[in-house]
PDB file of C-alpha atoms in Angstrom:
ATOM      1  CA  UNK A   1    -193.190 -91.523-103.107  1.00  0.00           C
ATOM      2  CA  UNK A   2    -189.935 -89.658-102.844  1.00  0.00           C
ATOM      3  CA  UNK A   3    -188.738 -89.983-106.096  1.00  0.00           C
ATOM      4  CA  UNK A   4    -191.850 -89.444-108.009  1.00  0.00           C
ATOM      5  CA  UNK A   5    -192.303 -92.386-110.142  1.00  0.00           C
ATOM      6  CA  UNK A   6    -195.708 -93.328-108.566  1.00  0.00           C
ATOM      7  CA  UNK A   7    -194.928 -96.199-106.704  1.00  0.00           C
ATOM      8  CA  UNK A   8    -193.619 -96.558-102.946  1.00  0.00           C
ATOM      9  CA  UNK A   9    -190.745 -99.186-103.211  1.00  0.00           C
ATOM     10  CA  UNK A  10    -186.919 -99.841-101.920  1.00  0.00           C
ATOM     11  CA  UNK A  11    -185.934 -96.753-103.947  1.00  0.00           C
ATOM     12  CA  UNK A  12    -188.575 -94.791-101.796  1.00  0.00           C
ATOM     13  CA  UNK A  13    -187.069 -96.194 -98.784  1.00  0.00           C
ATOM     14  CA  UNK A  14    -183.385 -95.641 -99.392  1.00  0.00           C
ATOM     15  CA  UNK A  15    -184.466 -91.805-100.252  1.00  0.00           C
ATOM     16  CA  UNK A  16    -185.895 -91.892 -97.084  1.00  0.00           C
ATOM     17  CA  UNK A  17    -183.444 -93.586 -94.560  1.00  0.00           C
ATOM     18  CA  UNK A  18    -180.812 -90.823 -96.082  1.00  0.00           C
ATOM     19  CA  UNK A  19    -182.467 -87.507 -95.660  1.00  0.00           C
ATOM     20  CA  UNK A  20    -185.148 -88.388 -92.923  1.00  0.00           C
ATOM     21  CA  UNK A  21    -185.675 -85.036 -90.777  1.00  0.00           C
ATOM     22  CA  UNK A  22    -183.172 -83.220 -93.580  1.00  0.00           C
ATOM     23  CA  UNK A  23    -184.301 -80.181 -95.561  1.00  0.00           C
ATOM     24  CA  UNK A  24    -184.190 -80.496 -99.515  1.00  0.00           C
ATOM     25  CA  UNK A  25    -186.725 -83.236-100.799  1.00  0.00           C
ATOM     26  CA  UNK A  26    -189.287 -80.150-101.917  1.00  0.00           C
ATOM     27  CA  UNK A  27    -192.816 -80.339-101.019  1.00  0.00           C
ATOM     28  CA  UNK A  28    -194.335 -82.390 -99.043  1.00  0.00           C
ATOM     29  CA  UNK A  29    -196.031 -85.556-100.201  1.00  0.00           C
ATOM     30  CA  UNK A  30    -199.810 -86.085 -99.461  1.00  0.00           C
ATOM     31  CA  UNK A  31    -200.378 -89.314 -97.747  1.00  0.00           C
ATOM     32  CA  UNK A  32    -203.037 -91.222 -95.451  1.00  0.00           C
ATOM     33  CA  UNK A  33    -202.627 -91.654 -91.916  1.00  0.00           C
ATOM     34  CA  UNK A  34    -200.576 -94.617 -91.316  1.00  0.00           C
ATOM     35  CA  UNK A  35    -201.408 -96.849 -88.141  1.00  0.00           C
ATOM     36  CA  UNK A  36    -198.067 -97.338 -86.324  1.00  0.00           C
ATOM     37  CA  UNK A  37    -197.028-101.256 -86.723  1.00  0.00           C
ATOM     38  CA  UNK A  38    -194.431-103.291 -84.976  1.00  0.00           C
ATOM     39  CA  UNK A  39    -191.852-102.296 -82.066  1.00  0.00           C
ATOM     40  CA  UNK A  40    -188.342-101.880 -81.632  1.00  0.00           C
ATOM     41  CA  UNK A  41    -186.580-102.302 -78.784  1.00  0.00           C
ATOM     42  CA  UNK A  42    -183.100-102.663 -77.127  1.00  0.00           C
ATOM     43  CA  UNK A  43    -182.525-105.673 -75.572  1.00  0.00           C
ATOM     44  CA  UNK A  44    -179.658-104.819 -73.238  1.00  0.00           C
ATOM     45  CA  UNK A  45    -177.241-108.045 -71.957  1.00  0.00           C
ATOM     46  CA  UNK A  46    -175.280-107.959 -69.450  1.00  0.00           C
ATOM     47  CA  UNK A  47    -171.727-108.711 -69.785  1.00  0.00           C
ATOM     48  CA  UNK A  48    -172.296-108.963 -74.197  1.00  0.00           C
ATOM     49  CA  UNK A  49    -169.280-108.115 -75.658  1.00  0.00           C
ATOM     50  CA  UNK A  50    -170.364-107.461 -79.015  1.00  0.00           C
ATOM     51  CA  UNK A  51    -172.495-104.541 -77.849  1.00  0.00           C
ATOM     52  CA  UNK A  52    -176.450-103.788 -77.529  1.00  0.00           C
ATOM     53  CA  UNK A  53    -178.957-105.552 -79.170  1.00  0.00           C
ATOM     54  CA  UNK A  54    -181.653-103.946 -81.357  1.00  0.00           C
ATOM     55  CA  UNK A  55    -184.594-105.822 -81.799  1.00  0.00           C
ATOM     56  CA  UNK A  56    -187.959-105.746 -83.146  1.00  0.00           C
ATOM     57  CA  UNK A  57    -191.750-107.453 -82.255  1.00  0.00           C
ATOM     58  CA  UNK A  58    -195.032-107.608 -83.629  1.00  0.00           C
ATOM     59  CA  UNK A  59    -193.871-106.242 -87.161  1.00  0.00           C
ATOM     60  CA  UNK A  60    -195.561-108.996 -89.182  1.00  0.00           C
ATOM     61  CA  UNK A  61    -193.121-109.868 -92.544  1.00  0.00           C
ATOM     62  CA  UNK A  62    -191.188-106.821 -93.344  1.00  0.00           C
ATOM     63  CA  UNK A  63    -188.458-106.838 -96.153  1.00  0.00           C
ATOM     64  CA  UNK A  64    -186.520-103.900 -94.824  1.00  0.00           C
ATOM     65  CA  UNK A  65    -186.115-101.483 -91.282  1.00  0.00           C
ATOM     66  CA  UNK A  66    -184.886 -98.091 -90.246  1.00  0.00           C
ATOM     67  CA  UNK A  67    -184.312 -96.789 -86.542  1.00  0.00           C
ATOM     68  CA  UNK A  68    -182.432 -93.745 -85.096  1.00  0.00           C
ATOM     69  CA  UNK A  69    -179.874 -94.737 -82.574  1.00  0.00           C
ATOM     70  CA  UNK A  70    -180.083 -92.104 -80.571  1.00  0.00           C
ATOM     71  CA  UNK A  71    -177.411 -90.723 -77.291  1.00  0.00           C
ATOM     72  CA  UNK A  72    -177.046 -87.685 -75.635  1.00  0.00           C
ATOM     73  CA  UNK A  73    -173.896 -85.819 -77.678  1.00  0.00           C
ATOM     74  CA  UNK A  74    -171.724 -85.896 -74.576  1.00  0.00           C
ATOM     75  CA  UNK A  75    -171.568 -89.938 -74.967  1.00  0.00           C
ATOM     76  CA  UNK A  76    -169.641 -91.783 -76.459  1.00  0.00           C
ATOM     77  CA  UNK A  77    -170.726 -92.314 -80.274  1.00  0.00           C
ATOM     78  CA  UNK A  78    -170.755 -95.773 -82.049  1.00  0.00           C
ATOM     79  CA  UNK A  79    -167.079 -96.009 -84.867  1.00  0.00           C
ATOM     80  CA  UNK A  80    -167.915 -97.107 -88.191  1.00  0.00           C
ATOM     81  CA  UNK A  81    -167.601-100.204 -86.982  1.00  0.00           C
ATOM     82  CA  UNK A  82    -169.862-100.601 -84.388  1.00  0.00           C
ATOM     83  CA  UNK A  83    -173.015-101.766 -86.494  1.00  0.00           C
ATOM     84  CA  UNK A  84    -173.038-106.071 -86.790  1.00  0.00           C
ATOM     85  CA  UNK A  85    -176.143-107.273 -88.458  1.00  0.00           C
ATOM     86  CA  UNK A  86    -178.433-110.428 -86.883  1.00  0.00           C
ATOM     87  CA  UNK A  87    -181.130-112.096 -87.652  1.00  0.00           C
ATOM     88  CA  UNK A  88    -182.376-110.247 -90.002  1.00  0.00           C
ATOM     89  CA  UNK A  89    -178.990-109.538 -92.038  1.00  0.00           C
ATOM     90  CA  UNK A  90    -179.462-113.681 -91.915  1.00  0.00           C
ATOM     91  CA  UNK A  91    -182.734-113.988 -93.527  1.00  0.00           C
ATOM     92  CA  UNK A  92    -181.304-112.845 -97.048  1.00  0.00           C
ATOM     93  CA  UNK A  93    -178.892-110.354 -98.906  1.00  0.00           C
ATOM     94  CA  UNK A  94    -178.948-107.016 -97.125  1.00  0.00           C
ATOM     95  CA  UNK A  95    -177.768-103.775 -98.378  1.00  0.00           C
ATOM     96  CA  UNK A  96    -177.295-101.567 -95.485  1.00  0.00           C
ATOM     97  CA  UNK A  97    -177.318 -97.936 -95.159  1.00  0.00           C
ATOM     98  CA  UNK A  98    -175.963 -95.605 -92.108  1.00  0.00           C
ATOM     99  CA  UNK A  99    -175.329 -92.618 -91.275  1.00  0.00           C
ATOM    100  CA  UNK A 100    -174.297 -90.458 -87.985  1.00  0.00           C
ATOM    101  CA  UNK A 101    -175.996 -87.298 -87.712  1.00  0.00           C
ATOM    102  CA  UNK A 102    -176.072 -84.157 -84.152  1.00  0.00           C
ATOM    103  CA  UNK A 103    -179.360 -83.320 -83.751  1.00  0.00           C
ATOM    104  CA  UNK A 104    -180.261 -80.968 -81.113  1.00  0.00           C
ATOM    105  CA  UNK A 105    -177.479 -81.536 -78.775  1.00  0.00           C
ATOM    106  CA  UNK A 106    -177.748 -85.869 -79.543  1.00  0.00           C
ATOM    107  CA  UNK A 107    -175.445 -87.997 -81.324  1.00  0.00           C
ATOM    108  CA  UNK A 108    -178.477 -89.737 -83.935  1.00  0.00           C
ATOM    109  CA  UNK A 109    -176.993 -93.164 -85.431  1.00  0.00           C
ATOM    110  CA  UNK A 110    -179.507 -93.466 -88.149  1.00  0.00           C
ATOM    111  CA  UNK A 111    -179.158 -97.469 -89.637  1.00  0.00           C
ATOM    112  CA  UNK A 112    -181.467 -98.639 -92.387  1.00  0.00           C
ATOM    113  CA  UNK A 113    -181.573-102.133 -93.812  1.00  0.00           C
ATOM    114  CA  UNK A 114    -182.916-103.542 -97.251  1.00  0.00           C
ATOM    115  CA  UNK A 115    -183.325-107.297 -98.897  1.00  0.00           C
ATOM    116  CA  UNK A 116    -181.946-107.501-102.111  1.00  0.00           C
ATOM    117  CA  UNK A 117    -183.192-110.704-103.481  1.00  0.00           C
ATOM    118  CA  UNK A 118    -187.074-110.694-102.044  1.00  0.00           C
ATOM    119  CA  UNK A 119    -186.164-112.343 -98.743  1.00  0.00           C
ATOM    120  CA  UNK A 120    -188.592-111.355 -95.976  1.00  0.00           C
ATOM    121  CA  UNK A 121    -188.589-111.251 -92.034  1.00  0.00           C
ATOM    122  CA  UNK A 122    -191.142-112.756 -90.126  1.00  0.00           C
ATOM    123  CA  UNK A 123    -190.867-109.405 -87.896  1.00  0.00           C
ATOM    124  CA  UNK A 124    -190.107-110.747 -84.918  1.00  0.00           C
ATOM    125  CA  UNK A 125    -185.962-111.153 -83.384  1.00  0.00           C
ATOM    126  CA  UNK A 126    -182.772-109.050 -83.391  1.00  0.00           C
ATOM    127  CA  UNK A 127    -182.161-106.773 -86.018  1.00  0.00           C
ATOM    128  CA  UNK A 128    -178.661-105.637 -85.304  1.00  0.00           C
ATOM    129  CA  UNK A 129    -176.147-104.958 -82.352  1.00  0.00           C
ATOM    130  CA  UNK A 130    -174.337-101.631 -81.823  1.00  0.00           C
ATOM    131  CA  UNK A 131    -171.672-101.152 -79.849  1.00  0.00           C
ATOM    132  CA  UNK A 132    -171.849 -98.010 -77.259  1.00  0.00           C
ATOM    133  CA  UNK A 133    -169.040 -97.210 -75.391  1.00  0.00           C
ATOM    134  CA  UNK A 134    -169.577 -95.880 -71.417  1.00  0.00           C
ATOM    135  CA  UNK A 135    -173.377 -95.475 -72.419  1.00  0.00           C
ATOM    136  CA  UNK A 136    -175.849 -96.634 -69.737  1.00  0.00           C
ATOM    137  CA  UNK A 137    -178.694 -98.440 -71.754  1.00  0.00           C
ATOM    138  CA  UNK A 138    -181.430 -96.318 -69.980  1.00  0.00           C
ATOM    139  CA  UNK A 139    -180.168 -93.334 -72.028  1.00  0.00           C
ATOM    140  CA  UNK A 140    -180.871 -94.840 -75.322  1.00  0.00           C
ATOM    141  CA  UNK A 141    -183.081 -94.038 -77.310  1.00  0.00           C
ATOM    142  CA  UNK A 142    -184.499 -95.705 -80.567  1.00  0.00           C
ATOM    143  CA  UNK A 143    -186.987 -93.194 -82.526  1.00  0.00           C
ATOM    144  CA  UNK A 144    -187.686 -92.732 -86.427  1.00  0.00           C
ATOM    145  CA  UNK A 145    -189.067 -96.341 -86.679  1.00  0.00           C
ATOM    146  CA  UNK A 146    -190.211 -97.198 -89.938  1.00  0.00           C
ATOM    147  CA  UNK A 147    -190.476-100.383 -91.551  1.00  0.00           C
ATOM    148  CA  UNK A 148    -190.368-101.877 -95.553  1.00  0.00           C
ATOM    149  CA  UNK A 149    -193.658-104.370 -96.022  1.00  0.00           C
ATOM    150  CA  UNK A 150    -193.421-106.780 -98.403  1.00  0.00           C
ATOM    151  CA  UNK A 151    -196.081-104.962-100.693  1.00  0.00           C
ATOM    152  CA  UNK A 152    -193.235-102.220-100.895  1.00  0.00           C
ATOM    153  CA  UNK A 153    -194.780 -99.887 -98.592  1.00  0.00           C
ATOM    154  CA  UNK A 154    -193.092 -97.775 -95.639  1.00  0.00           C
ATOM    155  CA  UNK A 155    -195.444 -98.252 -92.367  1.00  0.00           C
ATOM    156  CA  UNK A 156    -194.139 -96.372 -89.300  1.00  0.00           C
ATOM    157  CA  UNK A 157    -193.170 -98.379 -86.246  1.00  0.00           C
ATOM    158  CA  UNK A 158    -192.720 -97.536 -82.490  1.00  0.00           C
ATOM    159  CA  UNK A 159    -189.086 -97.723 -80.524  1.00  0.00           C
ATOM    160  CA  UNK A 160    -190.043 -99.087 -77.067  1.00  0.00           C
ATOM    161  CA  UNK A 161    -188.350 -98.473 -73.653  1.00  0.00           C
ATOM    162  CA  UNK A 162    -184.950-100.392 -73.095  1.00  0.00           C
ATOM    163  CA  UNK A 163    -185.530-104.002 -71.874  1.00  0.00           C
ATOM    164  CA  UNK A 164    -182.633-105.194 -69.829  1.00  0.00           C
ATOM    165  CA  UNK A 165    -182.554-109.072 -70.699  1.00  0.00           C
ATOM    166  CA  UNK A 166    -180.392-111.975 -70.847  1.00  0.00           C
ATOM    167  CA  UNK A 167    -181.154-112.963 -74.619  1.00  0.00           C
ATOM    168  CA  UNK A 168    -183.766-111.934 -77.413  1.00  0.00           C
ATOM    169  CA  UNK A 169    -186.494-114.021 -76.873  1.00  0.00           C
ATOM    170  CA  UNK A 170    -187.699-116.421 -80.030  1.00  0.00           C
ATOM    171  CA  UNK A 171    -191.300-116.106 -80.404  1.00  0.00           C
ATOM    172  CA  UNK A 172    -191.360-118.335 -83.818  1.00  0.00           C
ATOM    173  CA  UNK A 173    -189.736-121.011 -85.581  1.00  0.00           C
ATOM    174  CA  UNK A 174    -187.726-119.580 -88.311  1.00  0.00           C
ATOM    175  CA  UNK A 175    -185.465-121.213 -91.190  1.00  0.00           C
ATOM    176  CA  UNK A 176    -183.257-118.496 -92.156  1.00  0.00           C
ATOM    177  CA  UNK A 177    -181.304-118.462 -95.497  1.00  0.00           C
ATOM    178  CA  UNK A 178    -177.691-119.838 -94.954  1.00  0.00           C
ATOM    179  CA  UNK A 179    -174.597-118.038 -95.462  1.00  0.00           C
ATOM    180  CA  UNK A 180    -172.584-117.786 -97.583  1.00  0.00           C
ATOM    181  CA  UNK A 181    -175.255-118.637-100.823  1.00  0.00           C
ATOM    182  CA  UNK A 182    -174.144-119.114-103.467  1.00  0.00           C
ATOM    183  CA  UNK A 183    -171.288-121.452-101.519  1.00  0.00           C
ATOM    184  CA  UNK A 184    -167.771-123.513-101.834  1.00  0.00           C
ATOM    185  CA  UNK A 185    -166.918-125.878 -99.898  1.00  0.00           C
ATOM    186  CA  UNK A 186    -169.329-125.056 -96.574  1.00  0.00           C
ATOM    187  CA  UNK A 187    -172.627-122.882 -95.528  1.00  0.00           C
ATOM    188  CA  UNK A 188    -173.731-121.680 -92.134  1.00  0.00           C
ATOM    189  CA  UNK A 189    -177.547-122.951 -92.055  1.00  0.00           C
ATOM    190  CA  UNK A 190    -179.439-120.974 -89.018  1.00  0.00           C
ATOM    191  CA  UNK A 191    -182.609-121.600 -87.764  1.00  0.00           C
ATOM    192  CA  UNK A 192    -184.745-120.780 -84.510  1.00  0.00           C
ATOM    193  CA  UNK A 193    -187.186-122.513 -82.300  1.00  0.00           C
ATOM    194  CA  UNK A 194    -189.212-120.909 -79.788  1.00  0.00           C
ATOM    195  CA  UNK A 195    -189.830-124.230 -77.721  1.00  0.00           C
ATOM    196  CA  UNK A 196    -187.957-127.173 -76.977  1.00  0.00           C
ATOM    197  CA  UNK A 197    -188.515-130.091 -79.009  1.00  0.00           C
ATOM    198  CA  UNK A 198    -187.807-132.776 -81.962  1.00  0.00           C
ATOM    199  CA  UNK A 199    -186.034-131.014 -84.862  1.00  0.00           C
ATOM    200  CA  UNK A 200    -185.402-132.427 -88.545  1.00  0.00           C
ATOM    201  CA  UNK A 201    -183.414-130.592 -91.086  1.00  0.00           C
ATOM    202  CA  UNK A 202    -181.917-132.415 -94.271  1.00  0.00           C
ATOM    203  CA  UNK A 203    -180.485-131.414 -97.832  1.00  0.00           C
ATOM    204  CA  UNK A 204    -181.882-132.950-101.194  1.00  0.00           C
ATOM    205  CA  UNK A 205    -181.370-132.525-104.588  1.00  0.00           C
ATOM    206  CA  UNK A 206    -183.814-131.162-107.751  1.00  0.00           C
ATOM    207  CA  UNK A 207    -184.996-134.788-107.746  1.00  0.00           C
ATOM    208  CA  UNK A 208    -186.229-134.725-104.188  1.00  0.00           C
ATOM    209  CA  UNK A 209    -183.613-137.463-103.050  1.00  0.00           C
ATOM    210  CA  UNK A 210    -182.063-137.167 -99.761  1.00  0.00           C
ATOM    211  CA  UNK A 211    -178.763-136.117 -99.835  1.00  0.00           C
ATOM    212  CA  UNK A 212    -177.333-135.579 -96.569  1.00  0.00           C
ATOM    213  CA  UNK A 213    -179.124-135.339 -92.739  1.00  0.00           C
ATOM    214  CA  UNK A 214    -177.970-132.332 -90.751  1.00  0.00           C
ATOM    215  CA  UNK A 215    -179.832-132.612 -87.394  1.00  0.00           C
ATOM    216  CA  UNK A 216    -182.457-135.472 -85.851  1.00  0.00           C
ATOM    217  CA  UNK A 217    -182.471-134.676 -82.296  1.00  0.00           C
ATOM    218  CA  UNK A 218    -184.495-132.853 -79.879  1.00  0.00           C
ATOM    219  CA  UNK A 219    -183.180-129.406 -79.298  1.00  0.00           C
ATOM    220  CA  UNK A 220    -183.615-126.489 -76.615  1.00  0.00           C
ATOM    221  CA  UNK A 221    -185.953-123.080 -77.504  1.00  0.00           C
ATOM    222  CA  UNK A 222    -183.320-120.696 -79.382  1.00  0.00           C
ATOM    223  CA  UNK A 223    -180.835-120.010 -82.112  1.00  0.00           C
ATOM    224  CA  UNK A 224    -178.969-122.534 -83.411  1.00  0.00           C
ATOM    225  CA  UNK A 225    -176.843-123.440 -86.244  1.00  0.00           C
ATOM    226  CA  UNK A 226    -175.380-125.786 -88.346  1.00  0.00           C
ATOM    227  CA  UNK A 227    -172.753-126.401 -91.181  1.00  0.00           C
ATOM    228  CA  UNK A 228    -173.036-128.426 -94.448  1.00  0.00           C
ATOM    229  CA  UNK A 229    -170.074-129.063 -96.264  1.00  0.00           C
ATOM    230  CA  UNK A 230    -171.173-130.540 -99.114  1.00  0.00           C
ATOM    231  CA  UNK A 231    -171.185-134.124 -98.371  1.00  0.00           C
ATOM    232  CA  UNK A 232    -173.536-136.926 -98.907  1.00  0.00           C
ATOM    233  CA  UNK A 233    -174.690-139.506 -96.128  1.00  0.00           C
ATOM    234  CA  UNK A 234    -171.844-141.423 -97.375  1.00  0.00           C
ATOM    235  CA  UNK A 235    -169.144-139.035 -96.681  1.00  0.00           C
ATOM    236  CA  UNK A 236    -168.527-138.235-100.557  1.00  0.00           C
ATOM    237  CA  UNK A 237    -168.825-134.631-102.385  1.00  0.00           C
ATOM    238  CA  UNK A 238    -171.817-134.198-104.095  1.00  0.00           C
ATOM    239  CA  UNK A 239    -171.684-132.212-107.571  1.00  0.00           C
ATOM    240  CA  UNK A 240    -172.500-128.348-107.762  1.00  0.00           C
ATOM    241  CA  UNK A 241    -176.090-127.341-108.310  1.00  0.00           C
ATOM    242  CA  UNK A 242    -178.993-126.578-106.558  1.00  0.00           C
ATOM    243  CA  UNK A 243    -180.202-127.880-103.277  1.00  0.00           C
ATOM    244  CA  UNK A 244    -182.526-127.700-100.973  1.00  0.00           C
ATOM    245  CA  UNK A 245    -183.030-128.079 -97.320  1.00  0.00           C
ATOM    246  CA  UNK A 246    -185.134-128.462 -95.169  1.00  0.00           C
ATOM    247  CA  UNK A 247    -186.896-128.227 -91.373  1.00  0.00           C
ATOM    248  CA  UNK A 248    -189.681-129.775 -89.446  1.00  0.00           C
ATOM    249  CA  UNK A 249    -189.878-128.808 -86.221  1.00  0.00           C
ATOM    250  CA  UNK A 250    -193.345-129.832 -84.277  1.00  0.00           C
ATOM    251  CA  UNK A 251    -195.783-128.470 -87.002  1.00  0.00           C
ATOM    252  CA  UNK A 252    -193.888-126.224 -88.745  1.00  0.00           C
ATOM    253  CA  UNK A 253    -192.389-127.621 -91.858  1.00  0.00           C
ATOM    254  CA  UNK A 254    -189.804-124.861 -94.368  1.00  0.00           C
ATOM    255  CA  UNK A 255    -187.774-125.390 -97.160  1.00  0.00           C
ATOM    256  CA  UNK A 256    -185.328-122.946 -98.880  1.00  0.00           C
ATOM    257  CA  UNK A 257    -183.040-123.125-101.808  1.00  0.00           C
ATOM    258  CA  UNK A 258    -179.127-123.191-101.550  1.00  0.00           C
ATOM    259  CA  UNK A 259    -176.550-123.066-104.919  1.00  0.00           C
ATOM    260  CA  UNK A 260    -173.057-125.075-104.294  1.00  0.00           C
ATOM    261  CA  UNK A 261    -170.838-123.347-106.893  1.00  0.00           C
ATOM    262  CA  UNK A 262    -167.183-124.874-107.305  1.00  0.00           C
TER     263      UNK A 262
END
């Protein structure tokens, strides 16, 4: 409880993504013994342009992350640049705090992540990619783990070895809230399957009517994606409002709620 009100919350956790391992937030606070929960890991690729990906397992449903990025100070550091959000910047709207730091002759990358609007993570997928220049993966280390539940509460995590990999591996189906929301005309509508197999996903309206089919066909274990661009089965516009879409996949069945604004 870093700012004293009594509660642990997003406040808490911004307070504490900006001065973690700083001096100047006065005495100590008293606290239980927190089992460490979740990992994060890098999940090198060869040949990925966009840089290395940071990723995270076993967290359960978190609504917010930070890591330390951490190289040796005679590599080359990320630019201000270098940070592109995934999955999880995916799942809902994200404010995003970093901040570069030299500690003890290492460059420390310190990037922290927040929902917004309530949206939660299943804790499980790629948090964010960060682009390294000339920096073997092997060197890279990913410490200061700590993770947002969706009670409000900070629970420390563990930053795991690098794991050299084509791809982060899906270990869940996942609707994810499309982009941009509200929208006008389109939206990006991402999902996830861990397995290969028959995949629904369709838009309706308050009334529950079908409005428009998106996908009906069986599909391969990863990410994938789709755009709606706000036409009916018919090929017409539909009206702004609220809609909602949604997946069945095997036995897994989600819907989530989209605005089209014009």
């Amino acid at each position: 409880d870093f700012n004293g009100d009594g509660v642990v919350n997003l406040a808490d956790f911004g307070l504490l993504q900006s001065n973690f391992g700083e001096v100047g937030l006065g005495p100590s606070v008293a606290a239980k013994p927190v089992v460490p929960k979740g990992e994060v890991f890098l999940a090198f690729a060869e040949g990925r342009k966009n840089g290395h990906v940071v990723a995270v397992r076993n967290a359960g449903p978190i609504r917010g992350f930070s890591v330390d990025v951490v190289v040796p100070a005679e590599a080359a550091s990320p630019s201000s640049n270098g940070i592109d959000g995934l999955a999880f910047f995916e799942a809902g709207e994200v404010l995003q705090l970093s901040r570069r730091l030299n500690v003890g002759g290492r460059t420390v990358t310190r990037v922290a992540a927040i929902f917004r609007d309530g949206a939660s993570f299943p804790g499980d997928g790629s948090l964010f990619s960060i682009r390294i220049e000339d920096v073997s993966p092997e060197v890279i280390r990913l410490e200061r783990v700590q993770f947002l539940d969706i009670s409000g509460g900070a629970v420390p995590g563990v930053g795991s070895p690098t794991n050299v990999i084509d791809a982060v591996p899906v270990v869940r189906t996942a609707l994810l809230q499309n982009i941009p929301n509200p929208f006008n005309p389109e939206t990006k509508i991402r999902y996830q399957l861990p397995n290969s197999g028959e995949v629904v996903l369709k838009i309706f309206d308050i009334l529950g009517r079908e409005v428009k089919s998106l996908v009906n066909e069986k599909l391969e274990a990863g990410f994938h994606e789709v755009t709606w661009n706000g036409r009916n089965n018919s090929g017409r516009k539909v009206s702004s409002g609220v809609y909602y879409y949604q997946i069945r996949a095997s036995e897994f069945k989600e819907t989530k709620k989209m605005i089209l604004m014009k």
